Coordinates of N, CA and C in Angstrom, one line a residue:
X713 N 73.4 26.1 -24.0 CA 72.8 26.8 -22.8 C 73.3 28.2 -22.7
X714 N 72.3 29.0 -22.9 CA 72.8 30.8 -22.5 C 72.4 31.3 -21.3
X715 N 73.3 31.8 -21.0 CA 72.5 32.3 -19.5 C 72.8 33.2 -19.1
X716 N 72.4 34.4 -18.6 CA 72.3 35.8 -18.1 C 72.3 36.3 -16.3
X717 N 72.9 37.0 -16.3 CA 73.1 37.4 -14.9 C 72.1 39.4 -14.9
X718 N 71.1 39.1 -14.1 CA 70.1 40.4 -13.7 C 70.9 41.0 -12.5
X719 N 71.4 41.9 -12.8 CA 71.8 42.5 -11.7 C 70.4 43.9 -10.9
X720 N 69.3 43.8 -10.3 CA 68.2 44.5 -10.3 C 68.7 45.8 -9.3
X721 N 68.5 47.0 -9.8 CA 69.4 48.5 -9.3 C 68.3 49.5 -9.7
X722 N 67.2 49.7 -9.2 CA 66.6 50.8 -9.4 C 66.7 51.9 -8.7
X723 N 66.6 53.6 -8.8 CA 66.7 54.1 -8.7 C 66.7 54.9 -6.6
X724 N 65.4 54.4 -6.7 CA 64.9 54.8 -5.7 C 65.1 54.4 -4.3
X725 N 65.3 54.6 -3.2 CA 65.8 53.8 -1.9 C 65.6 55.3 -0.7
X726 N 64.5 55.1 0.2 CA 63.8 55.7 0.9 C 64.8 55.6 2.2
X727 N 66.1 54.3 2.8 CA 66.4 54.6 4.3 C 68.1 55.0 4.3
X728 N 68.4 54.8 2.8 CA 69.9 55.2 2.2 C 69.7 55.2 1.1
X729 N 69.4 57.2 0.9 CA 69.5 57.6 -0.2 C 70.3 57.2 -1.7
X730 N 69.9 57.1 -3.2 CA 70.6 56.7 -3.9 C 71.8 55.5 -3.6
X731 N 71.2 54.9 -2.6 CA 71.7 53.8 -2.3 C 72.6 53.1 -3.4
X732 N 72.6 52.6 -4.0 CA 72.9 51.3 -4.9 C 73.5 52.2 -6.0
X733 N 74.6 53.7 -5.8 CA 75.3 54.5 -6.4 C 76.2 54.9 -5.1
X734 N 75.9 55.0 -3.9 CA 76.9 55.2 -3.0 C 78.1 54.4 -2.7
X735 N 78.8 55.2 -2.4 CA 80.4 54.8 -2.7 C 80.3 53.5 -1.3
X736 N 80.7 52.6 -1.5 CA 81.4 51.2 -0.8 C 82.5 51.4 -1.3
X737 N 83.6 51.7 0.3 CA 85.2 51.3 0.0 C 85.8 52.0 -1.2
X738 N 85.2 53.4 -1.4 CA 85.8 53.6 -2.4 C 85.3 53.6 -4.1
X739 N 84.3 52.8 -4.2 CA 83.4 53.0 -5.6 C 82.2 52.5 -5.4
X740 N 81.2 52.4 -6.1 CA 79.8 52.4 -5.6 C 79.9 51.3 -6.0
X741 N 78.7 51.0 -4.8 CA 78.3 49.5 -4.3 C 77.6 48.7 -5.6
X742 N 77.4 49.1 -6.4 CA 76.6 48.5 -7.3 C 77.7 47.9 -8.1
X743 N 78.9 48.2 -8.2 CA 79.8 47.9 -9.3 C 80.9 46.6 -8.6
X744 N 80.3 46.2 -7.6 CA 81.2 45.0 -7.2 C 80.2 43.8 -7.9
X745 N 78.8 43.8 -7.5 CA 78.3 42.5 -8.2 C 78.1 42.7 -9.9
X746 N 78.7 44.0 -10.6 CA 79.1 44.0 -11.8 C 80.1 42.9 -12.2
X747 N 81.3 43.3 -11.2 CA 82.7 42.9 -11.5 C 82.4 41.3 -11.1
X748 N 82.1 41.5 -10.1 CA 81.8 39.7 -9.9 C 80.8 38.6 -10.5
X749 N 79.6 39.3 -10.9 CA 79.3 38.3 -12.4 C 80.4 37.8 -13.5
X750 N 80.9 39.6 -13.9 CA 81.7 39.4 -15.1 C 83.1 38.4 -15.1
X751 N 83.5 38.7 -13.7 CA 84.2 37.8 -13.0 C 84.4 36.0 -12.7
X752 N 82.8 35.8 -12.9 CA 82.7 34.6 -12.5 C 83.1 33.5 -13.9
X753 N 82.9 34.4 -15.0 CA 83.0 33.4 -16.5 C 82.0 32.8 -17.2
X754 N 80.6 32.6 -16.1 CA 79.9 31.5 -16.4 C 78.4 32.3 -17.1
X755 N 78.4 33.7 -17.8 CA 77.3 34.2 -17.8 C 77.6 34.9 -19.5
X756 N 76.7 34.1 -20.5 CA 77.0 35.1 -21.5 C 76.4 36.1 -22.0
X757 N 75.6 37.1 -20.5 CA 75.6 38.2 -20.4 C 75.5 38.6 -19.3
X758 N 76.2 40.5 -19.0 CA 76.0 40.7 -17.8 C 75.0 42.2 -17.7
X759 N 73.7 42.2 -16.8 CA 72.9 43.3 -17.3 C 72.3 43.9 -15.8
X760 N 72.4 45.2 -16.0 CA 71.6 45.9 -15.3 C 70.1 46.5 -15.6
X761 N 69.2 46.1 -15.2 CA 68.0 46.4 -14.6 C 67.4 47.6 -14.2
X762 N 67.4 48.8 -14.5 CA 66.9 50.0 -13.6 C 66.2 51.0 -15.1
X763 N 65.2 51.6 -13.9 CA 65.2 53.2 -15.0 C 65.8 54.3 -14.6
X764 N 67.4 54.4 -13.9 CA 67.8 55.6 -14.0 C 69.0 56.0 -14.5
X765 N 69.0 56.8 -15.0 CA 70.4 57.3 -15.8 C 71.4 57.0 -15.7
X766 N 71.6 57.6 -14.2 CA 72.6 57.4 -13.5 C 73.8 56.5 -13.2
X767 N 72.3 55.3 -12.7 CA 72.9 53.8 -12.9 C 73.1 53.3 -14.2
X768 N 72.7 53.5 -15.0 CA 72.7 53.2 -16.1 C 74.0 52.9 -17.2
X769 N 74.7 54.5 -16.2 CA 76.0 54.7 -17.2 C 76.7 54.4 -15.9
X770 N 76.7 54.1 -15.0 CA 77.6 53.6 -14.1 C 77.6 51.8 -14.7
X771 N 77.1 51.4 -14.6 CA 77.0 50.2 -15.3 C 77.7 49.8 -16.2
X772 N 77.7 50.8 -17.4 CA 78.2 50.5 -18.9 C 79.6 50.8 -18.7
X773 N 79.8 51.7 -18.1 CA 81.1 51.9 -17.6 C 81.9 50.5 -17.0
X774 N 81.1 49.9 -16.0 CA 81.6 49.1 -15.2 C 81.5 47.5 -16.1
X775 N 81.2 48.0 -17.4 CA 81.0 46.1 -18.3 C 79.8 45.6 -18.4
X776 N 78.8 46.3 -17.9 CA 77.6 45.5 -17.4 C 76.8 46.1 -19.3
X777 N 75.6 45.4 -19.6 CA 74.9 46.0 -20.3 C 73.7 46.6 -20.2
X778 N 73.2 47.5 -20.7 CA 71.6 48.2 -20.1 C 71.0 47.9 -21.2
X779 N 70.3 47.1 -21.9 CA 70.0 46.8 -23.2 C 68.6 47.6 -23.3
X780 N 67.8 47.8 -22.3 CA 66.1 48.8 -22.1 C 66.0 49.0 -20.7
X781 N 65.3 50.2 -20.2 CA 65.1 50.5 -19.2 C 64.2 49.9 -18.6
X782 N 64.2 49.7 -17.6 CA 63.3 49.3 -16.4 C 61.5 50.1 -16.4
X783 N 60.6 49.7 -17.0 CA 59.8 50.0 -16.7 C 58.9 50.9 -15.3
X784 N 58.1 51.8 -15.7 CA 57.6 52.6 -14.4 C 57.2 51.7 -13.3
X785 N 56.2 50.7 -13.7 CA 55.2 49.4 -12.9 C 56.2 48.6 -12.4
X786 N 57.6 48.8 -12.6 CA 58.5 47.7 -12.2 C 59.8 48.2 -11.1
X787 N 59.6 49.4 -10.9 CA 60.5 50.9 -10.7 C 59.4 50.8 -9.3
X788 N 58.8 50.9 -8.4 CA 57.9 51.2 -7.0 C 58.3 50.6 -6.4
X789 N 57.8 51.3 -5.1 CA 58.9 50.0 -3.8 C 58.5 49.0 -3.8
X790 N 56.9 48.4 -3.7 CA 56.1 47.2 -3.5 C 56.1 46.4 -4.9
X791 N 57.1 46.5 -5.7 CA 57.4 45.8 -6.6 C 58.4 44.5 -6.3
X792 N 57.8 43.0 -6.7 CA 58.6 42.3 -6.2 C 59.5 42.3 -7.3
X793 N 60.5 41.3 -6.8 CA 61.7 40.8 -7.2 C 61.5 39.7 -8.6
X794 N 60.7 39.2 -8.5 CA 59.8 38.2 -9.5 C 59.4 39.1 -10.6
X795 N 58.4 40.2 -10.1 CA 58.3 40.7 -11.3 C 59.0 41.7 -12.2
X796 N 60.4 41.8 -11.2 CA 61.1 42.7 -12.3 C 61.7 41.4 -12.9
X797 N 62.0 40.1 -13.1 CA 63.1 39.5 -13.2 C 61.8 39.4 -14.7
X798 N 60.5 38.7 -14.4 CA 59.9 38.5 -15.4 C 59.7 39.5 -16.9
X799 N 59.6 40.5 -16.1 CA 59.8 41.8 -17.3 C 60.9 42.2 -17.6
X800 N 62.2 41.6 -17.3 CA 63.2 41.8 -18.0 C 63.2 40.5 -19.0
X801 N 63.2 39.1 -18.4 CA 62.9 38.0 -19.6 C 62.1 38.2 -20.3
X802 N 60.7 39.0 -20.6 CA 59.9 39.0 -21.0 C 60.5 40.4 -22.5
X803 N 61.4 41.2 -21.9 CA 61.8 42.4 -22.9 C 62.9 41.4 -23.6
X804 N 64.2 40.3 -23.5 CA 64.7 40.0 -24.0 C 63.7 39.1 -25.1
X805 N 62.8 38.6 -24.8 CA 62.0 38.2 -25.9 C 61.4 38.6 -26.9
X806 N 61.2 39.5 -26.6 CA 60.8 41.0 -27.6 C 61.8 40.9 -28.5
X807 N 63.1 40.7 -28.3 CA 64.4 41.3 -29.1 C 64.6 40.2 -30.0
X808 N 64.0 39.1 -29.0 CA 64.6 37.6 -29.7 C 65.6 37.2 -29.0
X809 N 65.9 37.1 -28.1 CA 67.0 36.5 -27.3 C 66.2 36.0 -25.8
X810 N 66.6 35.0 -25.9 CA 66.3 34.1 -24.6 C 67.4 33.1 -23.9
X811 N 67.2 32.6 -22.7 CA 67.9 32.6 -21.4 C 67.5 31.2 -21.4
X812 N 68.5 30.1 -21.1 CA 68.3 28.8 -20.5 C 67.9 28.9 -18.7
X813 N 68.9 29.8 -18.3 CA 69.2 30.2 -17.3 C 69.6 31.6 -17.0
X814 N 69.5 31.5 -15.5 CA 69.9 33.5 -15.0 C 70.1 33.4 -13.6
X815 N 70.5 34.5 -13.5 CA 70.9 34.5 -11.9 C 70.5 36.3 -11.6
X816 N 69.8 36.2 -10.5 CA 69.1 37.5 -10.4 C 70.5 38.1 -9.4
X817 N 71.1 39.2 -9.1 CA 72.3 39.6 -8.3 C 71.8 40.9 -7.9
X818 N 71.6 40.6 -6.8 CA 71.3 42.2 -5.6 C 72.4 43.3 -5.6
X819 N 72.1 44.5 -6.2 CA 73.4 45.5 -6.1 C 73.8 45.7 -5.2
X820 N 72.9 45.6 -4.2 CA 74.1 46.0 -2.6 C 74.6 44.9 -1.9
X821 N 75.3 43.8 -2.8 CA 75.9 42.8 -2.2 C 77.7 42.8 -2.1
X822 N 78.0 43.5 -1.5 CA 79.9 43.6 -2.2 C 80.3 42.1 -1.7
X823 N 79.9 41.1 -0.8 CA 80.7 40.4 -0.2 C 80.3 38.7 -1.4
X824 N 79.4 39.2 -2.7 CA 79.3 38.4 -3.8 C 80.5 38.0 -4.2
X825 N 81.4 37.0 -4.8 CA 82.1 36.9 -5.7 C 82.1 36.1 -7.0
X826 N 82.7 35.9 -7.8 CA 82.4 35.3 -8.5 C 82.8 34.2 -8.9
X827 N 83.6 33.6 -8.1 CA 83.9 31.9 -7.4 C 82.5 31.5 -6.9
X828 N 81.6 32.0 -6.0 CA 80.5 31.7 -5.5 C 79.2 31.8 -6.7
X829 N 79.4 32.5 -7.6 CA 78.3 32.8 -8.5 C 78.6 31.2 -9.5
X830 N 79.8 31.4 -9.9 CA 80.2 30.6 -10.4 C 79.7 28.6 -9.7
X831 N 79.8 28.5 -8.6 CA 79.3 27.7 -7.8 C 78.4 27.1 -7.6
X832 N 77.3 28.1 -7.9 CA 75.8 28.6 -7.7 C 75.2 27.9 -9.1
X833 N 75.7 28.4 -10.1 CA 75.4 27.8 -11.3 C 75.7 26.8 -11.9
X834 N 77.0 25.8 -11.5 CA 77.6 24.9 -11.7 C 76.1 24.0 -10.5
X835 N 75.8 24.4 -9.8 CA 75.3 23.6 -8.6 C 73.6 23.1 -9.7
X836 N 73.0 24.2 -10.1 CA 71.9 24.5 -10.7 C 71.9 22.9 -11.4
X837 N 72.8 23.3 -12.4 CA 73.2 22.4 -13.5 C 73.0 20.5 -12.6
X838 N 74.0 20.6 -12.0 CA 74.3 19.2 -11.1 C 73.5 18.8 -10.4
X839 N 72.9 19.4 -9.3 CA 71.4 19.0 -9.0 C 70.3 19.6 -9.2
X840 N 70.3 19.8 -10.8 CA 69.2 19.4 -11.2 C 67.8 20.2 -10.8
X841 N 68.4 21.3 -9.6 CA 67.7 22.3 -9.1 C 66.8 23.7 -9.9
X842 N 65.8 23.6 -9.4 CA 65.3 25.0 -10.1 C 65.5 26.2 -9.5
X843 N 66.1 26.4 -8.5 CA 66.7 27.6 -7.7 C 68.1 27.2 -6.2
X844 N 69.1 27.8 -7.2 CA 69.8 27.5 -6.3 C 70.6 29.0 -5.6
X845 N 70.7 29.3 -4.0 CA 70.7 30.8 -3.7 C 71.8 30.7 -2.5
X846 N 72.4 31.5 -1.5 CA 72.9 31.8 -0.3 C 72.0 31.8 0.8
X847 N 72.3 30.7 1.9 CA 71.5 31.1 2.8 C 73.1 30.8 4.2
X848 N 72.5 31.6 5.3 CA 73.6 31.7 6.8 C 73.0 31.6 7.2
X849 N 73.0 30.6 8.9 CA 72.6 29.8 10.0 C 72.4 31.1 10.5
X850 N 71.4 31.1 11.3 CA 70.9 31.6 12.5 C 72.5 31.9 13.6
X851 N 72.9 32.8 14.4 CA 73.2 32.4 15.2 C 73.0 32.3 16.6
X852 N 71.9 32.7 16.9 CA 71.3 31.9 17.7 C 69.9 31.4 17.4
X853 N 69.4 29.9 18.1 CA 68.6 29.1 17.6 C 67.2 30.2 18.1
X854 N 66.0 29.5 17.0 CA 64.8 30.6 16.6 C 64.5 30.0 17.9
X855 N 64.5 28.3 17.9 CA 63.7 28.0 18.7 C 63.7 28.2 20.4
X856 N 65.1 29.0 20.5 CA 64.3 29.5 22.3 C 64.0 30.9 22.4
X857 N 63.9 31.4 21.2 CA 63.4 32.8 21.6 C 61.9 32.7 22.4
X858 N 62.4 34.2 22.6 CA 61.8 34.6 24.0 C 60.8 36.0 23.3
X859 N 59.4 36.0 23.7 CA 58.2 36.9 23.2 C 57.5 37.7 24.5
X860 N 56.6 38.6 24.5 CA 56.1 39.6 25.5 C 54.8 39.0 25.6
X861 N 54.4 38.6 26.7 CA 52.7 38.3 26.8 C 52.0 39.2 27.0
X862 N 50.8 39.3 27.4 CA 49.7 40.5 27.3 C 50.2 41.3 28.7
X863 N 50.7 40.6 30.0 CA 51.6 41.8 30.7 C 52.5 42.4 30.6
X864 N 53.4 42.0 29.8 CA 54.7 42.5 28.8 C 55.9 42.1 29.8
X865 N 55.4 40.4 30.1 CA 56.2 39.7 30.9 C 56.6 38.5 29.5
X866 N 58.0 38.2 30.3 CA 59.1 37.5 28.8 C 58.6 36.0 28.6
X867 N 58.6 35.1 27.7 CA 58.2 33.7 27.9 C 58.2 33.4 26.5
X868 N 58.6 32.1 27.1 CA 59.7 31.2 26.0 C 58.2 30.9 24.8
X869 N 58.8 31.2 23.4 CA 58.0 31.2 22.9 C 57.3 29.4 22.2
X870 N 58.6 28.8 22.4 CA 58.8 27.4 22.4 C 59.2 27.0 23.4
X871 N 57.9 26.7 24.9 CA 58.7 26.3 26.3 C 59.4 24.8 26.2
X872 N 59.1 23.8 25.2 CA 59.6 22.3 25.5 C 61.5 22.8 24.8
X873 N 61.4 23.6 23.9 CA 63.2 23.8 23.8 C 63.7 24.9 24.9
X874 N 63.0 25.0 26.2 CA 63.6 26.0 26.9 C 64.7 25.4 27.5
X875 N 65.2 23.9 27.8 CA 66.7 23.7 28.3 C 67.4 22.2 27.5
X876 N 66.7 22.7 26.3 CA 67.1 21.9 25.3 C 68.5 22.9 24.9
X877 N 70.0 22.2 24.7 CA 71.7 22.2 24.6 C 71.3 22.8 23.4
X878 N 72.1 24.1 22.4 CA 72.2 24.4 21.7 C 72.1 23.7 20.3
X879 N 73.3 22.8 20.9 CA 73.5 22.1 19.9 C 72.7 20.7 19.8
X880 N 72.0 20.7 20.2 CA 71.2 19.5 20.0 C 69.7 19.8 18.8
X881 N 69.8 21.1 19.1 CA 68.6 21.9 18.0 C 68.8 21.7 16.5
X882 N 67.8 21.9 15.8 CA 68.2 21.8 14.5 C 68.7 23.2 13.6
X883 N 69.4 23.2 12.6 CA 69.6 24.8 13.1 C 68.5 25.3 11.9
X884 N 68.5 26.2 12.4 CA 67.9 27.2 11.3 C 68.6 27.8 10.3
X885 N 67.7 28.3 8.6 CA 68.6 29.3 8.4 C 68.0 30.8 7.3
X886 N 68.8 31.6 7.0 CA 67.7 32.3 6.6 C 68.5 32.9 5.2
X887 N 67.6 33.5 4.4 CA 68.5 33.9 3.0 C 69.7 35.2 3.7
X888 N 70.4 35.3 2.7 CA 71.4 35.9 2.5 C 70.9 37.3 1.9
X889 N 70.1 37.2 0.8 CA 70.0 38.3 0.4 C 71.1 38.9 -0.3
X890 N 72.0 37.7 -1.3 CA 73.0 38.1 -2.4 C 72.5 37.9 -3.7
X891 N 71.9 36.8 -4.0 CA 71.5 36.3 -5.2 C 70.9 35.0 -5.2
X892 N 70.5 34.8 -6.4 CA 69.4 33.6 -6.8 C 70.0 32.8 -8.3
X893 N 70.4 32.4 -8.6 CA 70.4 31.5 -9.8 C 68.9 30.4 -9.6
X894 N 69.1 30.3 -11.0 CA 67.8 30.1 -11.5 C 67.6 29.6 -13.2
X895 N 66.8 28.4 -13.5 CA 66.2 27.6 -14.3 C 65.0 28.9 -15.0
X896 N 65.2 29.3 -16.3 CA 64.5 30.0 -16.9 C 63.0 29.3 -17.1
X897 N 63.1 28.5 -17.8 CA 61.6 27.9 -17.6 C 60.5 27.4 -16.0
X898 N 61.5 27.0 -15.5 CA 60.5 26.8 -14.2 C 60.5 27.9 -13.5
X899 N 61.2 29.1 -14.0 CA 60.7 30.1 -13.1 C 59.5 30.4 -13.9
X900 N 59.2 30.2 -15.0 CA 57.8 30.7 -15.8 C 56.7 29.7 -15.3
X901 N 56.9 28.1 -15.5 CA 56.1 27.2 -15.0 C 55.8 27.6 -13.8
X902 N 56.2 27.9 -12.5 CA 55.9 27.7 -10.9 C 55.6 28.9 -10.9
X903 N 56.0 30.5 -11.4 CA 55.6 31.6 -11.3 C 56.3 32.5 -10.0
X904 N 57.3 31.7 -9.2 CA 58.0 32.4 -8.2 C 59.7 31.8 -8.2
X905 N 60.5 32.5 -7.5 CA 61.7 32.3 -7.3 C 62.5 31.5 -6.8
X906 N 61.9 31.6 -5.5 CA 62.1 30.5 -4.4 C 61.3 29.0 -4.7
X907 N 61.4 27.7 -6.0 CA 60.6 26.9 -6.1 C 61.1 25.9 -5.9
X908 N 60.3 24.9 -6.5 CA 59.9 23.7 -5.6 C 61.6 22.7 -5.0
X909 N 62.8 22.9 -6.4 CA 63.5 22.0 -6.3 C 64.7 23.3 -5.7
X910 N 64.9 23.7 -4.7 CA 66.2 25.1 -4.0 C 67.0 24.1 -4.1
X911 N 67.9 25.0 -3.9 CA 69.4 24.0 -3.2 C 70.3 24.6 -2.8
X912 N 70.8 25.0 -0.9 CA 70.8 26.1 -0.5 C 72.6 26.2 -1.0
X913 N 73.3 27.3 -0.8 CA 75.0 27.4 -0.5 C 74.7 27.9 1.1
X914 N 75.7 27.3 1.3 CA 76.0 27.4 3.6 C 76.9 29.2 3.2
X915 N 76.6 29.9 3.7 CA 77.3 31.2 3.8 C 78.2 31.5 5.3
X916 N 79.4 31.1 5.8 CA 79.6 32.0 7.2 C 79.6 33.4 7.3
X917 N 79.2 34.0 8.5 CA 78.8 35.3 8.8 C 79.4 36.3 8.0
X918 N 80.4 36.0 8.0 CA 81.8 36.9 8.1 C 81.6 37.5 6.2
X919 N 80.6 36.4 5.5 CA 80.4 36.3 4.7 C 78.9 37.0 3.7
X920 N 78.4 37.7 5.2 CA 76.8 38.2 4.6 C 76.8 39.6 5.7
X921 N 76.1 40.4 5.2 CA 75.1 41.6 6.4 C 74.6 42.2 5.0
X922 N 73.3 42.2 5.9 CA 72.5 42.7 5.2 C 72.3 44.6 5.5
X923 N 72.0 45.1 4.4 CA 72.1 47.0 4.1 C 71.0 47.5 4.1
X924 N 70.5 47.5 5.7 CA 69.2 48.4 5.1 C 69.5 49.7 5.7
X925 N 70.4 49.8 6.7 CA 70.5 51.5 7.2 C 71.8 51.7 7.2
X926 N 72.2 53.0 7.7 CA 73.9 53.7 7.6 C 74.1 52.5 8.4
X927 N 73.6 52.0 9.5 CA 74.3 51.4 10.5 C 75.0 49.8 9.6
X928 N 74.2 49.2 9.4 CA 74.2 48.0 8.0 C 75.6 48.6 7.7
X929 N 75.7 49.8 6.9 CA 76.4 50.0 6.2 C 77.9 49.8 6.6
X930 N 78.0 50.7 7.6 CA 79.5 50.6 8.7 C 79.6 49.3 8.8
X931 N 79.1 48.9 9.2 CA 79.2 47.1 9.8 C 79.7 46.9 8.4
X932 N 79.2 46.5 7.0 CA 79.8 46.1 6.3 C 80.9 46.3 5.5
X933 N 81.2 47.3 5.4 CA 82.4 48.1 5.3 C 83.7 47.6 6.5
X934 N 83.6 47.5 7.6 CA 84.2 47.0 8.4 C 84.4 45.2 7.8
X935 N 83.3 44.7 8.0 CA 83.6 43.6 7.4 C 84.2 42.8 5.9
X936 N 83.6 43.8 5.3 CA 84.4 43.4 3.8 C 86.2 44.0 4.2
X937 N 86.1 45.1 4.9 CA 87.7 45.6 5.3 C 88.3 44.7 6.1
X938 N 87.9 43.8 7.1 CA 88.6 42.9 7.7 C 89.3 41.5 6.6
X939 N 87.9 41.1 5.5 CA 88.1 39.7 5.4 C 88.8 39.9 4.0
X940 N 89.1 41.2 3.4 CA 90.2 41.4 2.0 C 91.4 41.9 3.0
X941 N 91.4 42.2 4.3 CA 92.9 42.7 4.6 C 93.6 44.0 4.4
X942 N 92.3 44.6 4.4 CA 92.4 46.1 3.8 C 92.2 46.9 5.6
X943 N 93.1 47.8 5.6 CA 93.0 49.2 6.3 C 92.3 49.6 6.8
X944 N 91.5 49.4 8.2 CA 90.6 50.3 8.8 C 90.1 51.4 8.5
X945 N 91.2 52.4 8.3 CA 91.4 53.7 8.4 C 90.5 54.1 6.8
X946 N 90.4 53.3 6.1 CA 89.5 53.7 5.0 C 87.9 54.1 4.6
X947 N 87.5 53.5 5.8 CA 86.4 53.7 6.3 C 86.2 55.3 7.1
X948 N 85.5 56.0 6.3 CA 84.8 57.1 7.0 C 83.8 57.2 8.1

């Protein structure tokens, strides 16, 4: 069984600039789910994804390998996730090297480790899953949210759970947005990521935020500084 870890880092990021090169804690955020693939033991390879230089040799630097660049058609913002994963399996074929398995890893994840990648993959294997990923419960239930009618008066958008006990709800939950492990063939058979056989990992909070603006950012910086025991005062 060979299996590969995609770590996907392109260039470009429109709401935080050169995003996925900006320093987290001290070294850029891209180089923690380096360290934590390479970390985890279970990957015999670890690779970055991008067409830019920059990242490129930040990467090699950090252990990872850049074996070809990231394509233009795969480099745009409305580029999914799927299709860069496919056009990087698709360039290791070219070479002659193929993947039983992979695990696609988001660069701006620092709160990744590689106990949990590790996890992730071992889980794949065991049940027998064709995608196995991070997902965290709602903290509060979807179902009594509250929506704007045409007077832009509030109402329950699900009225039969409006005095339905919290905990009596089923909970919800939603991706993480750290990573995906994944069956190399069925991701070619079914054609998408998320398929037929998931199998989720439970994430606590303390354990996910998602980065889409400076504000993201602080927040996670705070939180990664709380849950390693590290110094406030390090944060700018």
């Amino acid at each position: 069984m060979c299996t590969v870890a995609i770590i996907t880092a392109r260039g470009g990021s429109k709401r935080i600039p050169r995003k996925n090169v900006k320093e987290f804690l001290g070294k850029p955020i891209l180089v923690y789910s380096i360290e934590a693939a390479i970390n985890s033991g279970v990957f015999d390879e670890v690779m970055v994804s991008t067409e830019d230089e920059e990242i490129a040799e930040i990467a090699k630097k950090s252990g990872a390998k850049v074996p070809f660049m990231r394509s233009t058609k795969t480099s745009g913002d409305f580029c999914s996730t799927y299709d860069v994963l496919k056009e990087v399996l698709d360039d290791y074929k070219k070479q002659g090297k193929s993947f039983d398995k992979a695990c696609c890893i988001y660069p701006t994840a620092p709160f990744v480790t590689g106990e949990r990648l590790k996890e992730a993959m071992n889980l794949l294997q065991e049940k027998g899953a064709d995608t196995v990923y991070p997902v965290v419960r709602f903290s509060f239930p979807p179902q009594r949210a509250v929506i704007k009618d045409e007077n832009g008066y509030m109402q329950f958008r699900w009225p039969e759970y409006a005095l339905t006990r919290s905990q009596d709800l089923q909970p919800f939950y939603h991706d993480a947005g750290q990573f995906y492990g994944f069956q190399v063939a069925s991701f070619y058979e079914q054609g998408k990521l998320i398929m037929e056989k998931t199998v989720p990992i439970e994430l606590d909070e303390m354990e996910v935020q998602d980065i889409d603006n400076l504000e993201d950012w602080k927040i996670a910086e705070v939180k990664y500084a709380v849950c390693h025991g590290m110094k406030l005062d390090k944060i700018k």
